[in-house]
Coordinates of C-alpha atoms in Angstrom, one line a residue:
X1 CA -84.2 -23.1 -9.9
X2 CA -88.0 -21.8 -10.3
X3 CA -90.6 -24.4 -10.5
X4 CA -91.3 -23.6 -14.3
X5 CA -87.4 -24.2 -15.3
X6 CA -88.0 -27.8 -12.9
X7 CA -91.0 -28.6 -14.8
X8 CA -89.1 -28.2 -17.6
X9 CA -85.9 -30.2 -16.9
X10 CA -87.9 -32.9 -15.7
X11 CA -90.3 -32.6 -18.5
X12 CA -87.5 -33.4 -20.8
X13 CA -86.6 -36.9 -19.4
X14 CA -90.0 -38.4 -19.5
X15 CA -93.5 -37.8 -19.7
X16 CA -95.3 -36.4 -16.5
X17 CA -98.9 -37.5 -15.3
X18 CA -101.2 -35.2 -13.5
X19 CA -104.0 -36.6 -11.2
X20 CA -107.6 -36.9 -11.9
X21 CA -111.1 -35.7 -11.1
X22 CA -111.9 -34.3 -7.5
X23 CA -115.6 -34.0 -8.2
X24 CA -116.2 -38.1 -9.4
X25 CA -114.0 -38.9 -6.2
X26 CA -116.5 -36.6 -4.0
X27 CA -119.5 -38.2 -5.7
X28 CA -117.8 -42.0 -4.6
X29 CA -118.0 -40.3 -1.1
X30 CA -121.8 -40.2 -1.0
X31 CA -121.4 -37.1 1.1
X32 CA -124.5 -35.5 2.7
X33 CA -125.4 -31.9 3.1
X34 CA -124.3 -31.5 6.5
X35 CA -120.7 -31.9 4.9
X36 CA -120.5 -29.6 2.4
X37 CA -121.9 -27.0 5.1
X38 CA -119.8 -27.9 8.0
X39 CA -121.1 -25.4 10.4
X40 CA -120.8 -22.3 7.8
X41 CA -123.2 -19.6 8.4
X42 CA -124.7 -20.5 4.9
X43 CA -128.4 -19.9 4.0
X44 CA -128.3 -21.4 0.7
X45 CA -128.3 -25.6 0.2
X46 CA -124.5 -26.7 -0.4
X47 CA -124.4 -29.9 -1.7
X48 CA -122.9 -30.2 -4.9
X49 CA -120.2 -27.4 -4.0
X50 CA -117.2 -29.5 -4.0
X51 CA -114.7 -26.4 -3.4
X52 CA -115.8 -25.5 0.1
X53 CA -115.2 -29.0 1.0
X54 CA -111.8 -27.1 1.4
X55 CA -112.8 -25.6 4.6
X56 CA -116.2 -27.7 5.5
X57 CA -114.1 -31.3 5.1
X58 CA -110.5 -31.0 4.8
X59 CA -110.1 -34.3 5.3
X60 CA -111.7 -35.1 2.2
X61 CA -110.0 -33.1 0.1
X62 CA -107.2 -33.9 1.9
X63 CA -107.4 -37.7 1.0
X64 CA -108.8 -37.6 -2.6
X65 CA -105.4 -35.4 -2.8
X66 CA -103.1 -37.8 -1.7
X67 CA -105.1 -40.8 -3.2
X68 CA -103.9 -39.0 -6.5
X69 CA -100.2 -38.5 -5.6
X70 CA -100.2 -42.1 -4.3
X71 CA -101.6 -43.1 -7.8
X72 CA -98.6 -41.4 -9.3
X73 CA -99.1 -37.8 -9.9
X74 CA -96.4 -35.5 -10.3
X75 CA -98.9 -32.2 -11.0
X76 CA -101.7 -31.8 -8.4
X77 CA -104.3 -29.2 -9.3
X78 CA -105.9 -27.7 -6.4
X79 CA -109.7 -28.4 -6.1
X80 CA -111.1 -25.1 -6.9
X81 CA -112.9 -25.4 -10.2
X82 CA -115.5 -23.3 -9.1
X83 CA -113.7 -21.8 -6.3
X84 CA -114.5 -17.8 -8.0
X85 CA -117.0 -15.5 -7.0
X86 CA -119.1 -15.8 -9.9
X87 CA -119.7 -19.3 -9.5
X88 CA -120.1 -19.2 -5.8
X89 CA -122.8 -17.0 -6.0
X90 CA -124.7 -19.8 -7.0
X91 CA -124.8 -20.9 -3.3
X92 CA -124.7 -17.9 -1.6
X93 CA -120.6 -18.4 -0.6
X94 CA -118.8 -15.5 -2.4
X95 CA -117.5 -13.9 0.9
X96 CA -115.7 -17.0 1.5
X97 CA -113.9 -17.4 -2.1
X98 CA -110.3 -15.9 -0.6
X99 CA -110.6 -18.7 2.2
X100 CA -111.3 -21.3 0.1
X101 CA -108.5 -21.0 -2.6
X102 CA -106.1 -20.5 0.5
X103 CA -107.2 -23.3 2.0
X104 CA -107.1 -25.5 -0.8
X105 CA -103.6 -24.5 -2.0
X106 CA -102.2 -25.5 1.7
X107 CA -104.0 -29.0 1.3
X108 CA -102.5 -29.2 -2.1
X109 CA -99.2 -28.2 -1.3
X110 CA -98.7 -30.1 2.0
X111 CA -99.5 -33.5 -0.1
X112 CA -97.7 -32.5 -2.5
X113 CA -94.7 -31.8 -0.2
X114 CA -95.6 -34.7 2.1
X115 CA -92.6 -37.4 1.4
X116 CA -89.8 -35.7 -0.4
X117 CA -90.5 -36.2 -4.0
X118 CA -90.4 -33.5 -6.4
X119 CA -94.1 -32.9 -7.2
X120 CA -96.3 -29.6 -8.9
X121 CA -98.9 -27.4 -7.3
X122 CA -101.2 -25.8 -10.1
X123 CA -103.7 -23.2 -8.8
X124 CA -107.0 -24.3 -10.8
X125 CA -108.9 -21.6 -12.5
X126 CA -112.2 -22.5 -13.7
X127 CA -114.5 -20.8 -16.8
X128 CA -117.0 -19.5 -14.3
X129 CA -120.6 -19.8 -15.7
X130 CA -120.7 -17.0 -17.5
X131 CA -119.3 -16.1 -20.8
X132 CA -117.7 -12.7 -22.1
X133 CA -117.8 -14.0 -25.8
X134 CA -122.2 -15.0 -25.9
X135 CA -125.1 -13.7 -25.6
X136 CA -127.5 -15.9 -23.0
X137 CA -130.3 -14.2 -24.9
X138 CA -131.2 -15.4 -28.1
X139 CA -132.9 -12.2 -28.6
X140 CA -130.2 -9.1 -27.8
X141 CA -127.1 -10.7 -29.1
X142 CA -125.4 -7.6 -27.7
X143 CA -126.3 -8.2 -24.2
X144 CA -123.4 -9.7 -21.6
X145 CA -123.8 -10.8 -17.6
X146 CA -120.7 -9.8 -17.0
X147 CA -117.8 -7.1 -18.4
X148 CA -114.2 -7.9 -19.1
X149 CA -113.3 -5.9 -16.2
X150 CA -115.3 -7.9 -13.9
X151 CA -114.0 -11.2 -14.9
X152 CA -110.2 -10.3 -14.7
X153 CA -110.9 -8.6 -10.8
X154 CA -112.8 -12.2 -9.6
X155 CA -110.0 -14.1 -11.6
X156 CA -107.5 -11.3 -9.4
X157 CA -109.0 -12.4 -5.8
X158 CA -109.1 -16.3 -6.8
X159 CA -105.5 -16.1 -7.9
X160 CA -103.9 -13.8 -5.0
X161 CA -105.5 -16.4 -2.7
X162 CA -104.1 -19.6 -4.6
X163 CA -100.5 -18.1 -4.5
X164 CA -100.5 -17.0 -1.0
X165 CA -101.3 -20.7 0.0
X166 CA -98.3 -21.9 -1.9
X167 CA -99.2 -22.6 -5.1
X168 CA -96.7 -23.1 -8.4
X169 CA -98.5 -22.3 -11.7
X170 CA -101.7 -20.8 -12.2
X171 CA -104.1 -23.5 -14.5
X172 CA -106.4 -21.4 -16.6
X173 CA -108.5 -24.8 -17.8
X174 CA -111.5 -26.2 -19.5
X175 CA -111.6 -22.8 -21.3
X176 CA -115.1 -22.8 -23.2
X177 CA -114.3 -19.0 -24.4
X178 CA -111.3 -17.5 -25.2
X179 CA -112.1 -14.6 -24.0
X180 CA -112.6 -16.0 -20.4
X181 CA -109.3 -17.1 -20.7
X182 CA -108.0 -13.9 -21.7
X183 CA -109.2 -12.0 -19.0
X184 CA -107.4 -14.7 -16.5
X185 CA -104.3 -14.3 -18.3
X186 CA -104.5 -10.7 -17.4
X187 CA -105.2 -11.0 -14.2
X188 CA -101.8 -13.4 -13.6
X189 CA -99.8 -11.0 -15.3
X190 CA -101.5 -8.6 -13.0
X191 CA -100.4 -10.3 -10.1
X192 CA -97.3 -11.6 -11.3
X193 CA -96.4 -7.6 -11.5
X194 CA -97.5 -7.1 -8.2
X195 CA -95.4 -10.3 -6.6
X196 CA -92.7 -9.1 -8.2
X197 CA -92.0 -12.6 -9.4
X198 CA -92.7 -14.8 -12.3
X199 CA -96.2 -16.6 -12.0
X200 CA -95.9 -19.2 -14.9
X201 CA -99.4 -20.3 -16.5
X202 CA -100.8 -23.6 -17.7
X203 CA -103.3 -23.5 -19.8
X204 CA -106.0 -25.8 -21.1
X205 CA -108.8 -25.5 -24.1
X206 CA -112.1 -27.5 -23.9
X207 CA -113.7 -28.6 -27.0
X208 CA -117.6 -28.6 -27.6
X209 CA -118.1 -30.7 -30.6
X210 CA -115.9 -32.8 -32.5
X211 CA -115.3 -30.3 -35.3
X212 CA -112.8 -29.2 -32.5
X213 CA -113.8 -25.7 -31.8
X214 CA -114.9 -24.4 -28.1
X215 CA -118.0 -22.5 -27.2
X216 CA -116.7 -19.1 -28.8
X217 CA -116.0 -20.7 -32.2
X218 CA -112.1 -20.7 -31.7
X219 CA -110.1 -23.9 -33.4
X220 CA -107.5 -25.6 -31.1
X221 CA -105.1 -23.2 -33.7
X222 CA -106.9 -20.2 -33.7
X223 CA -106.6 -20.7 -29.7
X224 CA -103.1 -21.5 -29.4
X225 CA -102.7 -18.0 -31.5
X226 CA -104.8 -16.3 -29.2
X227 CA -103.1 -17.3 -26.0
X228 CA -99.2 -17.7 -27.2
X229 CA -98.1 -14.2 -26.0
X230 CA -98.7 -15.3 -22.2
X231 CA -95.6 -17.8 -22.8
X232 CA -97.3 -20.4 -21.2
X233 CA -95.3 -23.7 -19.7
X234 CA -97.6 -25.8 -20.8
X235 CA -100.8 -25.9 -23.5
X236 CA -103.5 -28.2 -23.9
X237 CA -106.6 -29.9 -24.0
X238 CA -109.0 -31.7 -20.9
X239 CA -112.5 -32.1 -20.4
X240 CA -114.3 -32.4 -23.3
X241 CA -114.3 -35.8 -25.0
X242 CA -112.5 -39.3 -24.4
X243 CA -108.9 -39.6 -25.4
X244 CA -109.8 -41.2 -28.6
X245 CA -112.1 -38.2 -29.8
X246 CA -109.3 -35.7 -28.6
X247 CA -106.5 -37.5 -30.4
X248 CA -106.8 -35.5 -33.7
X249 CA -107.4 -32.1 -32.6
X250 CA -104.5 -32.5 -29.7
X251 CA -101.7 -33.7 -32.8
X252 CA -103.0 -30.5 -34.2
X253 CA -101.9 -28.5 -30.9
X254 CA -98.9 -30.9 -30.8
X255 CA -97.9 -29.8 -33.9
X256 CA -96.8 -26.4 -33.8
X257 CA -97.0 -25.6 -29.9
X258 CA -93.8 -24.5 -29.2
X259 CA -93.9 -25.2 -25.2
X260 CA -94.9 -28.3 -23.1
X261 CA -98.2 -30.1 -24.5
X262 CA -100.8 -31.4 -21.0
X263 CA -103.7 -33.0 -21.8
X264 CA -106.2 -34.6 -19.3
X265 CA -109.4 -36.7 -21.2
X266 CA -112.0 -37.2 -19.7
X267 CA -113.6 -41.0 -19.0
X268 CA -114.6 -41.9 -22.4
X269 CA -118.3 -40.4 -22.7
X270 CA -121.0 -40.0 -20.2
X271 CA -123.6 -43.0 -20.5
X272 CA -127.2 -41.5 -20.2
X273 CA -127.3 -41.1 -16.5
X274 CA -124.3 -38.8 -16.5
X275 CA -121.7 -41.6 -15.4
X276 CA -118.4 -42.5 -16.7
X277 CA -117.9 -46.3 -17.6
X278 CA -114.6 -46.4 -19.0
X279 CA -112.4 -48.7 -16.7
X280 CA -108.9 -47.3 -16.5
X281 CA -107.2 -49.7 -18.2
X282 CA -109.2 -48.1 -21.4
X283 CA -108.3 -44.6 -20.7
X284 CA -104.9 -45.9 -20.2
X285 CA -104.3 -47.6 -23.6
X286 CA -106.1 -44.8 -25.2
X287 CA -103.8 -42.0 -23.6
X288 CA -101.1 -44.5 -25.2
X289 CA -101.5 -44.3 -28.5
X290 CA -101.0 -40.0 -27.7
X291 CA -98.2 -41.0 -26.3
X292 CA -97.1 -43.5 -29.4
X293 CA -97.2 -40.8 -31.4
X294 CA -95.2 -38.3 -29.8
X295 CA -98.4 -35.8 -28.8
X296 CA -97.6 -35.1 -25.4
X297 CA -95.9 -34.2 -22.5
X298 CA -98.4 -34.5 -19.5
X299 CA -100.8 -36.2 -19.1
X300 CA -103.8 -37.3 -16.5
X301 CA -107.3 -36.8 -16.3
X302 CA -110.7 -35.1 -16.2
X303 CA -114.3 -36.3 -15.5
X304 CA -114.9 -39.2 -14.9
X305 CA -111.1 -40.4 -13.7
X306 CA -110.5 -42.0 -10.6
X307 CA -107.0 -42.5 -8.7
X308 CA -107.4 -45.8 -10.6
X309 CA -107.4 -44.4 -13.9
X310 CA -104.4 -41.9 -13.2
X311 CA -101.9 -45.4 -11.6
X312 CA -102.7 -46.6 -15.1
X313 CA -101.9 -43.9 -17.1
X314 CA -98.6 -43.2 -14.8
X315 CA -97.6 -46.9 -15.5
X316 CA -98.8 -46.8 -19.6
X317 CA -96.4 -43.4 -19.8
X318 CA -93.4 -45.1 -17.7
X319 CA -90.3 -45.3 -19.3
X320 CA -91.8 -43.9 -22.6
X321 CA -89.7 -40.4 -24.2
X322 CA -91.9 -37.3 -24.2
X323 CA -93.5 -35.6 -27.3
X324 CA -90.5 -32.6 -28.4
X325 CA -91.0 -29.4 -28.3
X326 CA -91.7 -27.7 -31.8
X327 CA -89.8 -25.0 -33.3
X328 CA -90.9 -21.5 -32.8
X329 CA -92.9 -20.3 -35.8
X330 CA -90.7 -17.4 -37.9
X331 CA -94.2 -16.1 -39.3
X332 CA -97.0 -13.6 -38.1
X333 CA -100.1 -16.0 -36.4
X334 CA -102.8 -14.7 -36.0
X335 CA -106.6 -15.6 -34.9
X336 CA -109.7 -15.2 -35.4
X337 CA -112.1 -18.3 -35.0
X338 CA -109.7 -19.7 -37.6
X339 CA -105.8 -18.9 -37.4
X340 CA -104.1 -16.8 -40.2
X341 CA -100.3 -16.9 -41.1
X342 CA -98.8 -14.0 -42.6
X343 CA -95.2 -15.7 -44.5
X344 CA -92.6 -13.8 -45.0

């Protein structure tokens, strides 16, 4: 049986949790510079780039890992946010990209395998820091940093290198633009082709203001209608806001997605030195009233989330039934920022 069909048999028995933040469990390891480098021949300053703890500190990643899988987990995402060549350019690192995601994936998967129970390995895709769908300047609207093409080849190398470590699904999240995201949804059918295997997706929206719209303008409907044709396993929503901000928006998703539903919140709101305060016992009663109302079928968590906040939200879903799937629409969706249904 393939991974997705597992996900899916064992999706429909109960709700599944996925673990939390690798960057706040970094931060908790005061790490200093001589860490993140690790002997690298690295010119550039690397503190702050939590991905190449992969090969500078294994043992880190390797712990915050199984911290997350001891907490309950049964979908580990490798740490690998910014694990891409566009985003490593920031610290001089993009020759090391492929060894990173390889190494990351093994970490992931070896926890993941580590004591017999049946556990997930998602390859994580971040949004880069650039954006196909803006303009960074205000005054040629028309001007891009980057091309379509040149997105989908760095999403290419990132994801060859997360599937020969071993990973499971490919998770396109905290998509700010849609078109971001459709360029890495080329790039896994790409290499789906090329395996000559299926490479199932998860993929997960990030909202930027409480209208519920990302950065391109696209409503959590307008989205799904843009990215339904990948046949995703699962759709959702992380990053953005608390659970309680999300909860409106995500029974919109809930709604008419007609394939697994993950959401991951992140710690309530930053206060105004950037930190999460929400204890876990908050997230967790907030992720229950999603799960009270039938909204979802995975859940964990974003920034801000500790192994804490994940044992709480694995014990809050326990026992409880999962959202159902919805029926397949029988109309024509479309999207632009806003979705349109032709009826029959």
């Amino acid at each position: 049986m393939s991974a997705a069909a597992q996900l899916r048999a064992e999706a429909a028995k109960r709700i599944l949790v996925k673990d939390g933040a690798y960057g706040t469990s970094v931060q908790d390891r005061k790490l200093k510079g001589e860490d993140y480098c690790g002997g690298l021949d690295l010119l550039k300053d690397q503190r702050g780039n939590n991905d190449l703890l992969n090969l500078s500190r294994p043992d880190v990643v390797t712990s915050i890992c199984r911290s997350f899988a001891d907490a309950g987990a049964d979908v580990l995402a490798t740490n690998t946010f910014n694990a891409n060549r566009i985003s490593q350019a920031d610290y001089g690192a993009e020759a090391l990209v492929e060894r990173i995601n390889i190494a990351a994936a093994r970490i992931t998967r070896e926890v993941a395998d580590a004591d017999g129970k049946q556990r997930w390995v998602a390859g994580a895709l971040g949004p880069t820091n650039k954006t196909l769908s803006l303009s960074p300047d205000v005054n040629d609207p028309g001007y891009r940093e980057v091309d379509f093409d040149t997105v989908k080849s760095v999403y290419r190398e990132q994801i060859d290198a997360l599937v020969e470590g071993g990973v499971d699904f490919i998770l396109i999240e905290t998509i700010f633009d849609t078109l971001n995201a459709k360029a890495a949804i080329m790039a896994t059918l790409e290499a789906e082709q090329a395996l000559g295997r299926a490479l199932p997706l998860m993929i997960s929206m990030t909202l930027t203001d409480l209208s519920g719209r990302n950065l391109s303008g696209h409503t959590v409907e307008a989205f799904w209608a843009s990215v339904r044709h990948a046949k995703p396993v699962t759709i959702g929503l992380n990053c953005s806001f608390g659970a309680a901000q999300l909860r409106p928006h995500l029974a919109s998703l809930a709604k008419q997605a007609d394939t697994l539903v993950m959401a991951y919140p992140n710690a309530g709101l930053p206060n105004e030195l950037g930190e999460y305060d929400e204890a876990a016992e908050q997230t967790a009663a907030q992720v229950r009233e999603w799960i009270d109302d039938g909204l979802v079928n995975i859940v964990g968590g974003c920034c801000g989330t500790t192994p804490a906040h994940i044992a709480a939200i694995a014990r809050t879903a326990a026992g409880q039934p999962p959202r159902g799937i919805a029926q397949a629409p029988r109309h024509t969706l479309l999207a632009g920022l806003e979705p349109m249904v032709i009826a029959a």
